[in-house]
Amino acid sequence: MYLCQLQSYRYSSLLQYSLWARKQHEPFLRTPNGMSFSIPRNVPSFDNPQRQYENAAWGSSGRSRFPDSGNGYANGASEKIGGMFGTKGGLPMYKDKPYNYFASRRKAWFQRKRVLAGIGLLLLGLVYWLGILSPAGDSRIDWDERRERVKSAFKLSWGAYEKYAWGHDEYHPISKDGRQMVPNGMGWIIVDALDTLMLMNLTTQINHARQWISTNLTYDQDHDVNTFETTIRMLGGLLSAHYLSTTFPDMAPIPGIQGSSGEDLYLEKASDLADRLMGAYDSESGVPYASVNLHTGKGIVSHQDGGASSTAEATSLQLEMKYLAKLTGEKNYWDKAEKVMQVVDDNAMEDGLLPIFIYADRGTFRDNNIRLGSRGDSYYEYLIKQYLQTSKQEPIYSEMWDQALAGVRKHLITYSQPSNLTVLGERPMGLQSALAPKMDHLVCFMPGTIALGATGGRTVAEAKLEASWSKQQEEEMDLAKQLMKTCWGMYLDTPTGLAPEITHFEIYDPPKMMYDGVLQLPDVLSHSADAEWRKDYVIKPADAHNLQRPETVESLFYMWRITGDEVYREWGWEIFQSFMKYTAADGDAGFTSIDDVTVIPTSKRDNMESFWLAETLKYFYLLFGPTDILPLTDIVLNTEAHPFPRFELGKLFSTGWQRRPRDKSGKVLPVAREAPGKEGGDGKADPQVKVETVQVVATPATVGDTSTLVPKADVTGDA
Ligand code: DMJ
């Protein structure tokens, strides 16, 4: 029954797709400039001559969303060769040098030489067009121009917010109004967008934002807020604004205010907010409560999920609190955030993979649902980023990351069929139960984060020069590339070119696990409407919405920076165009979430997420920009894409905890009995027990029947 439903949905979506594909190709055949779509008014212009050139160049890469459009120079190559030999007038080989020009009266030998030279040049040209000699990609693409398009999209979105919802926490682009989340607003959109404004050098806009923060923003409001979201977006936004404005005073400068000597507004607001959030950590275990009242500072237990906090939410506050501690010298911020890591790790979960709910009072996990999507994701992200933030001086976090990544490879990586795409699935009932072949879009932060972990932020070429480069890093880079392709396929698979919130996969029965051997997947995912790889992807109607999420473009950004392979920028450009085309609200209202990525025309939801400005557009902008802006070796980006500098521990800070002792297979050794008369354990390692290096020895994962597994999709949960 379940399979039937899937099949019938697949057929109807294929039919829809082929109708869509025909529609897409028609304008290519009709319009001389190769415009593929009509753009809503006020969306950044795509029909200038540069755009035509880019479209043409695009076709030549063989990676166009619109195959066989006749649009690219490489298309119809045989005709060009024919033209060369005088049978047909070919297109110019270079845009300003017609190639079919011959002087008519030359000596025969000289003529022959010219023909031979011509053939040679043509072949060289073809090699060039196909990118064979140019691993870095097509140098004719003007990435600066594309980056400007992103900036235009940002300005349009920001301008719409300024016009229709200024000062509100939410912006609704369809009804063109806003809403507050707390009585006087928290600056949800303004604060989250600050550093993107700075990176894009939008001086007027940053001035307006700063003015609002200075005169309107108060966090002293008697209202509950989500501890995690407020930390990553507001605290993170203020801290990165502080970092950028003080470290790069020429970035969107505000005369007389910004710069290393003048700016303290953002840091003052950040400290005030952090002090109000501290009450969340006052649980019995130290694991933060899901919410906190900003006025009373009292932590509030979750009203849902049996009172448990989300694991990702409790464990993705550390970059922010530690950077604030470093800036202010207030060790308390550091200690509270660090304590959470210890409590979580003391649970000694198998292979470093954690259930997605944790009780704040007890510090133990609820249920056994393990995934790297909603409620699980950024725990893993913050392991490797904590290690990098403190300049690799806290090896405990790289050890935890390595263990968790080995756990992912052992228990969660499987392959789709028939095309063997790499799938990072879930274990909803625990590691001993069956695998669910489902990926939230949120999981797509992983390819980039794996690559970041493998090289520490250097390029692969640089990292390979180090003696420490090993087979493990090689394999991790391979895994990152495979997963990146899977995430890209989520976009390429749909008529809109946008990914759904959740994707399911057809997998083998029993599942083929990575542990049993890496399977060969297609080199390139063909754009063709009937490409076989599309059979591997399954989109369920309840999961088909798109909330303008950043994770795939985030990973594309890391993969581009780390591998230098321009294909990742090209994929990003295709995705960007899809956002422009299918998420634009009417008139000057900006961009919005949509209901269903499989249906054209798209039905719009009435909400622009703040991470559209803070993350998605920022990552596009960085992806198309030069690599020396925010070098990955100098910074870490928090889970809301707010950049913080890496720093040394210095005298004040150190890692204040140790992992419980483990044996060689990674199993935690039993805690020694307490001395008589002492009640209960203190949760700390027995100093007598010898601590072995954690070395995860993979054993075949337990797999089972997948047909009963896929639980009802959790479409509401975020991180
Ligand atoms: C953002 O708020 C953060 O990236 C978070 O970690 C996950 N959810 C959203 C974006 O999808």
XYZ file of C-alpha atoms in Angstrom, residues 337-347 397 400 656-658 682-685:
20
model
C 27.803 26.470 28.056
C 30.667 24.035 28.495
C 28.905 22.157 31.302
C 26.176 21.134 28.850
C 28.737 19.305 26.734
C 29.909 17.316 29.705
C 26.414 16.313 30.795
C 25.537 15.223 27.279
C 28.748 13.255 26.834
C 28.449 11.598 30.239
C 25.478 9.728 28.810
C 35.737 18.259 20.625
C 33.804 13.736 19.821
C 36.988 22.316 32.177
C 36.007 18.676 31.781
C 37.160 15.264 30.633
C 29.383 12.709 41.123
C 29.318 11.923 37.420
C 33.041 12.452 37.140
C 35.572 9.966 35.910
